[in-house]
Amino acid sequence: IPVEPFDLVIFGGTGDLARRKILPGLFRRFRAGQMTPDSRIIGAARAPLDADAYREMIRQGIEEFGGPESKDSESLAAFLDRLDYVSVDATVEEGWPRLAALMRDGVVRAFYFSVAPSLFGPLAEKLHEHAIADVDSRIVVEKPFGRDLESARALNRTLAEYFREEQIYRIDHYLGKETVQNLMAVRFGNLLFEPLWNNHYVDHIQITVAETVGVEGRGGYYDKSGAMRDMVQNHLMQLLCLIAMEPPSRFEAGAVRDEKLKVIRALQPVPVHHIVRGQYDAGDGHPSYREEAGNPRSFTESFIAIRAEIANWRWAGVPFYLRTGKKLKARHSEIAVVFKDLPHTIFEGDHARHRNILSIRLQPNEGIDLTVTIKEPGPGGMRLIDVPLDMTFSEALGQEGQDVPDAYERLIMDVIRGNQTLFMRGDEVEAAWAWTDPLIAGWEARNDVPKLYDPGSTGPDDALMLLHREGRRWREIK
Ligand code: BG6
């Protein structure tokens, strides 16, 4: 379904994110007919380019990062035709009147701040000074949304000076992923799971986001963040919220975000021995984290495992084990709900532990698998085995090889539609920092040195111990 016509201004329009994700994504939405030809995208950055030079830059970006669709040169030309460029600087007057003159009335106005957070305030001010933004305009901001509670609050305050909360779209691209949305469909679209979704039946929950990539060229940013700020405070916490929240009364922004916020607020402080930080070493021809980050004395974690707890009636006593890391064995993101042991077995001689496990694979190979116990086929009597009831979404839906919109394109279309359900509200972000801040402060005060792990492994051994000592084990990263 096409969205309303829009004028989208991308500040930082010549940057990496714009070239790799935002514009290739918009091109795919254009090709799919969702972005109609009466919409426009205006790149805005300091570089003194003209519109043609900008179009050329974006053409190259789309050809490199836009997948097979970018071969469709006719559509690509039509899309590039919808692009314009204005050279602006948040600290000087020049360029702003031109941007103001370009904006049309009667279409949705959206502004994507793909720039350093220190520019949010100055840009917002200029947008108002020149009456470029109006009361219905939408602004989109990227992570990192602050680096602690204080800075996040300051950013929220700055934005609030110029925009209402209903105009602000804080992106967490994990919420735009198809399977992440499927989490809600599975939980609230089926009767089967919800009655069991609590501490009476769930033993524990594991959330793993494993990556094979290292920090590569992003060392400068990453070394000041680490896995906790880069991944846990946002992406993993969002996953945790969707898994743990109470059913919202409606699938609507306010209702969903209220429930997520309650989960974050119910998270308990985490004791030191429930956190394992790791850093990848050199190995197998791979440079170490410290080499890649260009900081030989770095104590930043490229891996973290946490045993979290949610103090409410539904979840008290159920550990939530979170782990994420770079340079691990495989790219593998999964949420596993591990149900409790049977209260009693009626099968004599069967001493195995049979547990139902619902695993939701986020990427790659998106799908769901439910481990169920059945009788081993054959005449050997009542022997039980555990087998997966496995469904890969693309196979089940006959959509193998089909184009699924990427998280960014889906989220940008939601901005135009004015749907904030899959965006983080200001109070949510602040609550997430309020939980992470003391954990970070704790290890900084102790000068905690992360444990080294081999590239291509599953992280440091201590992370295994986090579960072993409680008689549990991590799911395989494969
Ligand atoms: C980003 C992090 O937000 O998410 C990166 O900054 C990380 O460090 C990336 O690699 C992972 O996203 P995805 O979509 O590849 O799982």
Short mmCIF file of C-alpha atoms and ligand atoms in Angstrom, two decimals:
data_model
loop_
_atom_site.label_atom_id
_atom_site.label_comp_id
_atom_site.label_asym_id
_atom_site.label_seq_id
_atom_site.Cartn_x
_atom_site.Cartn_y
_atom_site.Cartn_z
CA ILE A 1 0.00 0.00 0.00
CA PRO A 2 1.56 3.32 -1.02
CA VAL A 3 2.29 5.82 1.71
CA GLU A 4 1.29 9.46 1.53
CA PRO A 5 3.53 11.73 -0.53
CA PHE A 6 6.42 13.09 1.51
CA ASP A 7 9.45 15.33 1.58
CA LEU A 8 12.17 13.55 3.52
CA VAL A 9 15.26 15.54 4.41
CA ILE A 10 18.25 13.44 5.41
CA PHE A 11 20.80 15.37 7.45
CA GLY A 12 24.05 13.51 7.09
CA GLY A 13 22.81 12.64 3.61
CA THR A 14 26.32 11.90 2.32
CA GLY A 15 27.19 9.64 5.26
CA ASP A 16 27.66 5.92 5.48
CA LEU A 17 24.24 5.09 6.86
CA ALA A 18 22.51 7.13 4.16
CA ARG A 19 24.49 5.48 1.37
CA ARG A 20 24.40 1.93 2.70
CA LYS A 21 20.99 1.65 4.31
CA ILE A 22 18.60 4.57 4.10
CA LEU A 23 18.71 5.35 0.38
CA PRO A 24 19.04 1.77 -0.89
CA GLY A 25 16.06 0.98 1.36
CA LEU A 26 14.04 3.88 0.03
CA PHE A 27 14.88 2.80 -3.51
CA ARG A 28 13.44 -0.65 -2.82
CA ARG A 29 10.25 0.93 -1.42
CA PHE A 30 10.09 3.12 -4.52
CA ARG A 31 10.41 0.09 -6.78
CA ALA A 32 7.74 -1.70 -4.79
CA GLY A 33 5.41 1.26 -5.38
CA GLN A 34 5.22 2.17 -1.70
CA MET A 35 7.06 5.42 -2.15
CA THR A 36 5.15 7.14 -4.92
CA PRO A 37 6.76 9.40 -7.56
CA ASP A 38 5.28 12.52 -5.95
CA SER A 39 7.56 12.03 -2.93
CA ARG A 40 11.01 13.51 -2.63
CA ILE A 41 14.20 12.95 -0.73
CA ILE A 42 16.51 15.83 -0.02
CA GLY A 43 20.05 15.05 1.02
CA ALA A 44 21.50 17.69 3.33
CA ALA A 45 25.10 17.85 4.47
CA ARG A 46 28.02 20.23 4.59
CA ALA A 47 29.70 19.02 1.39
CA PRO A 48 29.34 21.61 -1.40
CA LEU A 49 27.70 19.28 -3.92
CA ASP A 50 25.06 20.00 -6.52
CA ALA A 51 22.03 17.76 -6.95
CA ASP A 52 23.59 15.88 -9.88
CA ALA A 53 26.76 15.07 -7.98
CA TYR A 54 24.63 13.87 -5.06
CA ARG A 55 22.51 11.67 -7.32
CA GLU A 56 25.68 10.15 -8.71
CA MET A 57 26.98 9.46 -5.21
CA ILE A 58 23.72 7.78 -4.24
CA ARG A 59 23.56 5.83 -7.51
CA GLN A 60 26.91 4.30 -6.62
CA GLY A 61 25.74 3.57 -3.08
CA ILE A 62 22.62 1.82 -4.29
CA GLU A 63 24.54 -0.17 -6.88
CA GLU A 64 26.93 -1.31 -4.20
CA PHE A 65 24.53 -1.97 -1.35
CA GLY A 66 21.09 -2.16 -2.96
CA GLY A 67 21.06 -5.83 -3.92
CA PRO A 68 19.85 -7.23 -7.25
CA GLU A 69 17.08 -4.63 -7.63
CA SER A 70 19.69 -1.99 -8.30
CA LYS A 71 20.22 -3.57 -11.73
CA ASP A 72 16.85 -2.17 -12.75
CA SER A 73 18.34 0.96 -14.28
CA GLU A 74 15.02 2.41 -15.38
CA SER A 75 13.60 2.42 -11.85
CA LEU A 76 16.91 3.60 -10.47
CA ALA A 77 16.90 6.59 -12.83
CA ALA A 78 13.29 7.40 -11.88
CA PHE A 79 14.20 7.14 -8.19
CA LEU A 80 17.29 9.34 -8.50
CA ASP A 81 15.09 11.87 -10.19
CA ARG A 82 13.23 12.21 -6.87
CA LEU A 83 16.45 13.27 -5.13
CA ASP A 84 17.69 16.75 -4.42
CA TYR A 85 20.54 18.12 -2.37
CA VAL A 86 21.15 21.18 -0.22
CA SER A 87 24.45 22.10 1.34
CA VAL A 88 23.81 23.25 4.90
CA ASP A 89 25.76 23.63 8.07
CA ALA A 90 23.99 23.76 11.43
CA THR A 91 26.20 26.64 12.51
CA VAL A 92 25.85 29.00 9.51
CA GLU A 93 22.90 30.69 7.82
CA GLU A 94 23.73 29.81 4.27
CA GLY A 95 21.71 27.08 2.62
CA TRP A 96 18.78 27.17 5.07
CA PRO A 97 16.61 29.58 3.07
CA ARG A 98 17.10 27.34 0.04
CA LEU A 99 16.00 24.29 2.03
CA ALA A 100 12.99 26.24 3.27
CA ALA A 101 12.05 27.16 -0.30
CA LEU A 102 12.28 23.52 -1.40
CA MET A 103 9.78 22.20 1.13
CA ARG A 104 6.27 21.70 -0.22
CA ASP A 105 2.98 22.19 1.57
CA GLY A 106 0.42 19.43 1.79
CA VAL A 107 2.89 16.56 2.03
CA VAL A 108 4.37 14.80 5.05
CA ARG A 109 7.58 16.49 6.18
CA ALA A 110 10.15 14.24 7.79
CA PHE A 111 13.70 14.96 8.91
CA TYR A 112 16.20 12.20 9.43
CA PHE A 113 19.01 13.22 11.80
CA SER A 114 21.71 10.84 10.64
CA VAL A 115 24.33 12.96 12.38
CA ALA A 116 26.22 13.16 15.67
CA PRO A 117 23.84 13.79 18.61
CA SER A 118 25.64 17.05 19.38
CA LEU A 119 24.00 18.40 16.21
CA PHE A 120 20.41 17.51 17.16
CA GLY A 121 19.89 20.80 19.01
CA PRO A 122 21.47 23.13 16.42
CA LEU A 123 19.64 21.41 13.55
CA ALA A 124 16.30 21.52 15.34
CA GLU A 125 16.82 25.20 16.02
CA LYS A 126 17.50 25.96 12.37
CA LEU A 127 14.48 23.97 11.26
CA HIS A 128 12.33 26.15 13.47
CA GLU A 129 14.01 29.44 12.78
CA HIS A 130 13.36 28.99 9.08
CA ALA A 131 9.90 27.50 9.56
CA ILE A 132 11.04 24.36 7.76
CA ALA A 133 9.56 22.04 10.38
CA ASP A 134 5.91 22.44 11.29
CA VAL A 135 3.81 20.99 14.11
CA ASP A 136 3.16 17.81 12.18
CA SER A 137 6.70 17.22 10.95
CA ARG A 138 8.44 14.04 12.03
CA ILE A 139 12.02 13.69 13.04
CA VAL A 140 13.98 10.48 13.05
CA VAL A 141 17.01 9.92 15.26
CA GLU A 142 19.47 7.10 15.37
CA LYS A 143 21.29 5.34 18.12
CA PRO A 144 23.44 5.91 20.07
CA PHE A 145 20.79 7.84 21.95
CA GLY A 146 23.14 9.08 24.64
CA ARG A 147 25.85 7.10 26.36
CA ASP A 148 24.27 7.13 29.81
CA LEU A 149 21.12 8.32 31.56
CA GLU A 150 22.32 11.88 31.91
CA SER A 151 23.23 12.38 28.26
CA ALA A 152 20.04 10.63 27.11
CA ARG A 153 17.99 12.96 29.30
CA ALA A 154 19.82 15.95 27.88
CA LEU A 155 19.06 14.78 24.32
CA ASN A 156 15.41 14.21 25.17
CA ARG A 157 15.21 17.68 26.66
CA THR A 158 16.83 19.25 23.60
CA LEU A 159 14.42 17.50 21.25
CA ALA A 160 11.47 18.36 23.48
CA GLU A 161 12.25 22.06 23.13
CA TYR A 162 11.32 21.84 19.47
CA PHE A 163 9.15 18.75 18.99
CA ARG A 164 6.36 16.88 20.73
CA GLU A 165 7.04 13.26 21.65
CA GLU A 166 4.54 12.21 18.94
CA GLN A 167 6.86 13.76 16.35
CA ILE A 168 10.01 11.95 17.49
CA TYR A 169 10.96 8.57 16.02
CA ARG A 170 13.93 6.99 17.82
CA ILE A 171 15.13 4.13 15.66
CA ASP A 172 16.22 0.80 17.00
CA HIS A 173 16.62 -1.15 13.80
CA TYR A 174 16.03 -4.46 15.62
CA LEU A 175 12.38 -3.48 15.98
CA GLY A 176 12.13 -3.29 12.20
CA LYS A 177 13.29 -6.85 11.69
CA GLU A 178 10.61 -9.16 10.38
CA THR A 179 11.12 -11.86 13.01
CA VAL A 180 11.26 -9.43 15.87
CA GLN A 181 7.76 -8.36 14.94
CA ASN A 182 6.90 -12.00 14.63
CA LEU A 183 7.67 -12.35 18.32
CA MET A 184 4.55 -10.36 19.03
CA ALA A 185 2.55 -12.30 16.46
CA VAL A 186 3.61 -15.60 18.02
CA ARG A 187 2.91 -14.49 21.56
CA PHE A 188 -0.34 -12.67 21.04
CA GLY A 189 -1.71 -14.34 17.94
CA ASN A 190 -1.72 -17.86 19.40
CA LEU A 191 -3.54 -19.24 22.39
CA LEU A 192 -0.98 -21.96 22.83
CA PHE A 193 1.95 -20.09 24.30
CA GLU A 194 0.60 -17.32 26.48
CA PRO A 195 -0.82 -19.51 29.30
CA LEU A 196 2.63 -21.06 29.74
CA TRP A 197 4.50 -17.77 29.48
CA ASN A 198 5.36 -17.27 33.15
CA ASN A 199 7.39 -18.53 36.07
CA HIS A 200 5.13 -21.54 36.64
CA TYR A 201 6.20 -23.10 33.38
CA VAL A 202 9.30 -21.31 32.12
CA ASP A 203 12.64 -22.36 33.56
CA HIS A 204 14.69 -19.63 31.91
CA ILE A 205 15.04 -17.56 28.76
CA GLN A 206 18.12 -17.06 26.62
CA ILE A 207 18.69 -14.21 24.21
CA THR A 208 21.72 -14.53 21.98
CA VAL A 209 22.89 -12.10 19.33
CA ALA A 210 26.14 -13.49 17.97
CA GLU A 211 28.07 -11.82 15.19
CA THR A 212 31.05 -13.00 13.18
CA VAL A 213 32.20 -9.51 12.26
CA GLY A 214 34.70 -7.61 14.38
CA VAL A 215 34.74 -3.88 14.96
CA GLU A 216 36.59 -3.27 11.70
CA GLY A 217 36.64 0.41 10.77
CA ARG A 218 34.35 1.43 13.65
CA GLY A 219 36.95 1.05 16.39
CA GLY A 220 36.94 4.73 17.28
CA TYR A 221 33.24 4.71 18.12
CA TYR A 222 33.08 1.18 19.47
CA ASP A 223 35.97 1.46 21.89
CA LYS A 224 34.06 4.15 23.76
CA SER A 225 30.87 2.09 23.77
CA GLY A 226 31.50 -1.63 24.06
CA ALA A 227 28.91 -4.37 23.65
CA MET A 228 26.83 -3.12 26.58
CA ARG A 229 26.14 0.30 25.10
CA ASP A 230 26.28 -0.79 21.46
CA MET A 231 23.96 -3.80 21.67
CA VAL A 232 22.50 -4.56 25.10
CA GLN A 233 21.11 -1.18 26.13
CA ASN A 234 19.09 -1.02 22.93
CA HIS A 235 18.70 -4.13 20.78
CA LEU A 236 18.83 -6.88 23.40
CA MET A 237 16.69 -4.92 25.82
CA GLN A 238 14.07 -4.41 23.16
CA LEU A 239 14.01 -8.15 22.52
CA LEU A 240 13.74 -8.77 26.24
CA CYS A 241 10.81 -6.38 26.46
CA LEU A 242 8.90 -8.02 23.65
CA ILE A 243 9.41 -11.45 25.21
CA ALA A 244 8.57 -10.40 28.74
CA MET A 245 5.90 -7.70 28.45
CA GLU A 246 2.29 -8.13 29.46
CA PRO A 247 -0.15 -8.34 26.55
CA PRO A 248 -0.88 -4.77 25.44
CA SER A 249 -4.57 -4.10 24.99
CA ARG A 250 -4.00 -3.13 21.37
CA PHE A 251 -1.16 -3.28 18.89
CA GLU A 252 -0.74 0.44 19.06
CA ALA A 253 2.21 2.66 19.96
CA GLY A 254 1.09 3.91 23.36
CA ALA A 255 -0.13 0.54 24.61
CA VAL A 256 2.93 -1.42 23.42
CA ARG A 257 5.41 1.12 24.72
CA ASP A 258 3.70 1.33 28.11
CA GLU A 259 4.12 -2.42 28.55
CA LYS A 260 7.75 -2.39 27.43
CA LEU A 261 8.54 0.38 29.86
CA LYS A 262 7.12 -1.64 32.76
CA VAL A 263 9.47 -4.51 31.94
CA ILE A 264 12.52 -2.27 31.90
CA ARG A 265 11.51 -0.70 35.17
CA ALA A 266 11.10 -4.13 36.76
CA LEU A 267 14.63 -5.23 35.82
CA GLN A 268 16.69 -5.90 38.92
CA PRO A 269 20.18 -4.56 39.54
CA VAL A 270 22.70 -7.19 38.40
CA PRO A 271 25.35 -8.41 40.85
CA VAL A 272 28.94 -8.49 39.63
CA HIS A 273 29.13 -12.27 39.41
CA HIS A 274 26.21 -12.28 36.97
CA ILE A 275 28.11 -10.35 34.32
CA VAL A 276 30.86 -11.72 32.10
CA ARG A 277 32.72 -9.37 29.80
CA GLY A 278 34.99 -10.59 27.03
CA GLN A 279 37.28 -9.21 24.38
CA TYR A 280 38.46 -11.07 21.28
CA ASP A 281 42.07 -11.96 21.06
CA ALA A 282 44.14 -12.41 17.89
CA GLY A 283 44.00 -15.81 16.27
CA ASP A 284 43.83 -17.67 12.98
CA GLY A 285 45.17 -14.69 11.10
CA HIS A 286 42.59 -12.35 12.68
CA PRO A 287 43.80 -9.23 14.48
CA SER A 288 42.86 -8.82 18.13
CA TYR A 289 40.20 -6.40 19.29
CA ARG A 290 42.88 -4.10 20.65
CA GLU A 291 44.64 -3.98 17.29
CA GLU A 292 41.40 -3.31 15.43
CA ALA A 293 40.32 -0.66 17.89
CA GLY A 294 43.76 0.92 17.75
CA ASN A 295 43.93 0.95 21.56
CA PRO A 296 46.56 -1.45 22.98
CA ARG A 297 45.32 -0.95 26.54
CA SER A 298 41.60 -1.13 25.85
CA PHE A 299 39.36 -2.66 28.52
CA THR A 300 36.28 -2.37 26.32
CA GLU A 301 34.14 -5.50 25.97
CA SER A 302 33.36 -6.95 22.56
CA PHE A 303 31.33 -9.68 24.27
CA ILE A 304 29.02 -9.63 27.23
CA ALA A 305 26.84 -12.16 29.01
CA ILE A 306 24.40 -11.12 31.71
CA ARG A 307 22.03 -12.98 33.97
CA ALA A 308 19.13 -10.60 34.39
CA GLU A 309 15.99 -10.89 36.47
CA ILE A 310 12.62 -9.22 36.21
CA ALA A 311 10.92 -8.60 39.51
CA ASN A 312 7.22 -9.00 38.86
CA TRP A 313 4.56 -11.67 39.36
CA ARG A 314 5.01 -13.20 35.95
CA TRP A 315 8.77 -13.52 35.95
CA ALA A 316 10.11 -13.57 39.52
CA GLY A 317 12.72 -16.31 39.79
CA VAL A 318 13.16 -16.84 36.02
CA PRO A 319 16.66 -15.94 34.83
CA PHE A 320 16.99 -14.11 31.54
CA TYR A 321 20.42 -14.86 30.13
CA LEU A 322 21.54 -12.32 27.58
CA ARG A 323 24.68 -12.59 25.50
CA THR A 324 26.08 -10.81 22.52
CA GLY A 325 29.49 -10.54 20.99
CA LYS A 326 31.59 -9.94 17.95
CA LYS A 327 33.98 -12.36 16.18
CA LEU A 328 32.02 -15.36 17.40
CA LYS A 329 31.57 -18.73 15.77
CA ALA A 330 28.54 -17.87 13.66
CA ARG A 331 26.06 -15.12 12.91
CA HIS A 332 23.22 -16.40 14.96
CA SER A 333 20.49 -14.56 16.82
CA GLU A 334 17.95 -16.47 18.76
CA ILE A 335 15.55 -16.21 21.64
CA ALA A 336 14.95 -19.47 23.44
CA VAL A 337 12.22 -20.03 25.98
CA VAL A 338 13.23 -23.11 27.94
CA PHE A 339 10.28 -24.66 29.75
CA LYS A 340 10.50 -26.49 33.06
CA ASP A 341 10.99 -30.19 33.62
CA LEU A 342 7.93 -32.40 33.72
CA PRO A 343 6.58 -32.70 37.23
CA HIS A 344 6.56 -36.50 36.95
CA THR A 345 7.37 -39.10 34.34
CA ILE A 346 5.12 -42.05 33.75
CA PHE A 347 7.66 -43.84 31.56
CA GLU A 348 9.66 -46.30 33.56
CA GLY A 349 13.35 -46.28 32.84
CA ASP A 350 13.27 -42.91 31.13
CA HIS A 351 15.68 -40.76 33.07
CA ALA A 352 16.45 -38.21 30.42
CA ARG A 353 15.50 -34.63 30.96
CA HIS A 354 12.82 -33.74 28.44
CA ARG A 355 12.20 -30.10 28.09
CA ASN A 356 10.15 -28.19 25.63
CA ILE A 357 12.13 -25.34 24.16
CA LEU A 358 10.61 -22.71 21.96
CA SER A 359 13.31 -21.14 19.88
CA ILE A 360 12.68 -18.08 17.80
CA ARG A 361 15.45 -17.60 15.24
CA LEU A 362 15.88 -13.95 14.39
CA GLN A 363 18.63 -14.31 11.83
CA PRO A 364 19.72 -15.89 9.64
CA ASN A 365 17.24 -18.54 8.57
CA GLU A 366 14.33 -16.85 10.37
CA GLY A 367 11.88 -19.23 11.91
CA ILE A 368 10.57 -20.99 14.95
CA ASP A 369 11.36 -24.35 16.35
CA LEU A 370 9.70 -26.11 19.21
CA THR A 371 11.44 -29.06 20.80
CA VAL A 372 8.89 -31.74 21.59
CA THR A 373 9.26 -35.19 23.08
CA ILE A 374 7.94 -38.17 21.15
CA LYS A 375 8.34 -41.91 21.12
CA GLU A 376 11.37 -43.19 19.35
CA PRO A 377 10.03 -45.10 16.37
CA GLY A 378 10.49 -48.88 16.36
CA PRO A 379 9.78 -51.86 18.49
CA GLY A 380 12.11 -50.92 21.37
CA GLY A 381 9.29 -50.06 23.76
CA MET A 382 8.47 -46.65 25.14
CA ARG A 383 11.73 -44.86 24.52
CA LEU A 384 11.48 -41.12 24.27
CA ILE A 385 13.40 -38.73 22.10
CA ASP A 386 13.33 -34.98 21.65
CA VAL A 387 12.79 -33.67 18.16
CA PRO A 388 12.31 -30.20 16.71
CA LEU A 389 9.05 -29.08 15.20
CA ASP A 390 10.87 -26.78 12.92
CA MET A 391 9.48 -24.07 10.71
CA THR A 392 11.55 -21.76 8.59
CA PHE A 393 9.26 -18.88 7.69
CA SER A 394 10.37 -18.46 4.10
CA GLU A 395 9.83 -22.17 3.38
CA ALA A 396 6.53 -22.36 5.20
CA LEU A 397 5.23 -19.36 3.31
CA GLY A 398 6.71 -20.42 -0.01
CA GLN A 399 8.72 -17.23 -0.13
CA GLU A 400 12.21 -18.54 -0.54
CA GLY A 401 14.46 -16.06 -2.25
CA GLN A 402 11.78 -13.38 -2.06
CA ASP A 403 12.61 -9.89 -1.10
CA VAL A 404 11.75 -9.14 2.52
CA PRO A 405 11.98 -5.44 3.35
CA ASP A 406 15.00 -4.58 5.40
CA ALA A 407 14.51 -3.13 8.89
CA TYR A 408 15.34 0.42 7.83
CA GLU A 409 12.99 0.60 4.88
CA ARG A 410 10.12 -0.74 6.95
CA LEU A 411 10.78 1.73 9.75
CA ILE A 412 11.08 4.72 7.44
CA MET A 413 7.73 3.84 5.88
CA ASP A 414 6.27 3.73 9.42
CA VAL A 415 7.60 7.25 10.01
CA ILE A 416 5.72 8.46 6.96
CA ARG A 417 2.59 6.63 8.09
CA GLY A 418 2.92 8.23 11.50
CA ASN A 419 3.10 4.87 13.30
CA GLN A 420 5.37 4.96 16.36
CA THR A 421 4.77 1.40 17.58
CA LEU A 422 8.19 0.17 16.50
CA PHE A 423 10.12 3.17 17.83
CA MET A 424 11.45 3.85 21.29
CA ARG A 425 9.77 6.41 23.43
CA GLY A 426 11.92 8.87 25.42
CA ASP A 427 11.05 7.36 28.80
CA GLU A 428 11.89 3.86 27.54
CA VAL A 429 15.36 4.92 26.49
CA GLU A 430 15.95 6.65 29.79
CA ALA A 431 14.76 3.63 31.77
CA ALA A 432 17.09 1.40 29.77
CA TRP A 433 20.03 3.63 30.65
CA ALA A 434 18.95 3.75 34.27
CA TRP A 435 19.37 -0.05 34.36
CA THR A 436 22.66 -0.20 32.41
CA ASP A 437 24.44 2.77 34.04
CA PRO A 438 25.17 1.12 37.43
CA LEU A 439 26.42 -2.05 35.76
CA ILE A 440 28.89 -0.07 33.66
CA ALA A 441 29.87 2.12 36.60
CA GLY A 442 30.47 -1.05 38.63
CA TRP A 443 33.01 -2.57 36.27
CA GLU A 444 34.64 0.76 35.54
CA ALA A 445 35.17 1.35 39.27
CA ARG A 446 36.74 -2.11 39.58
CA ASN A 447 38.93 -1.59 36.50
CA ASP A 448 37.51 -4.86 35.31
CA VAL A 449 39.59 -6.48 32.57
CA PRO A 450 37.50 -8.38 30.03
CA LYS A 451 38.34 -12.07 29.55
CA LEU A 452 40.03 -12.84 26.26
CA TYR A 453 38.36 -15.23 23.83
CA ASP A 454 39.44 -16.72 20.53
CA PRO A 455 37.92 -15.38 17.35
CA GLY A 456 35.50 -17.98 16.00
CA SER A 457 34.67 -19.29 19.49
CA THR A 458 31.52 -18.90 21.56
CA GLY A 459 33.08 -16.30 23.87
CA PRO A 460 35.01 -16.64 27.12
CA ASP A 461 34.65 -19.78 29.25
CA ASP A 462 33.35 -17.75 32.15
CA ALA A 463 30.22 -17.14 30.13
CA LEU A 464 29.64 -20.89 30.00
CA MET A 465 30.10 -21.03 33.75
CA LEU A 466 27.41 -18.42 34.24
CA LEU A 467 24.89 -21.12 33.29
CA HIS A 468 26.78 -24.27 34.26
CA ARG A 469 26.89 -23.36 37.89
CA GLU A 470 23.12 -23.24 37.86
CA GLY A 471 22.80 -26.58 36.09
CA ARG A 472 21.94 -25.00 32.75
CA ARG A 473 23.68 -24.62 29.42
CA TRP A 474 23.73 -22.13 26.62
CA ARG A 475 22.09 -23.04 23.36
CA GLU A 476 24.50 -23.83 20.60
CA ILE A 477 25.72 -20.99 18.37
CA LYS A 478 25.61 -22.56 14.93
C1 BG6 B 1 24.34 -2.01 15.32
C2 BG6 B 1 25.63 -2.06 16.11
O1 BG6 B 1 23.39 -1.25 16.00
O2 BG6 B 1 23.86 -3.33 15.14
C3 BG6 B 1 26.65 -2.93 15.41
O3 BG6 B 1 26.14 -0.76 16.25
C4 BG6 B 1 26.08 -4.29 15.11
O4 BG6 B 1 27.84 -3.05 16.18
C5 BG6 B 1 24.73 -4.17 14.41
O5 BG6 B 1 26.99 -4.99 14.27
C6 BG6 B 1 24.06 -5.52 14.26
O6 BG6 B 1 22.93 -5.40 13.46
P1 BG6 B 1 22.41 -6.61 12.56
O7 BG6 B 1 21.18 -6.07 11.93
O8 BG6 B 1 23.50 -6.94 11.60
O9 BG6 B 1 22.14 -7.74 13.50
#
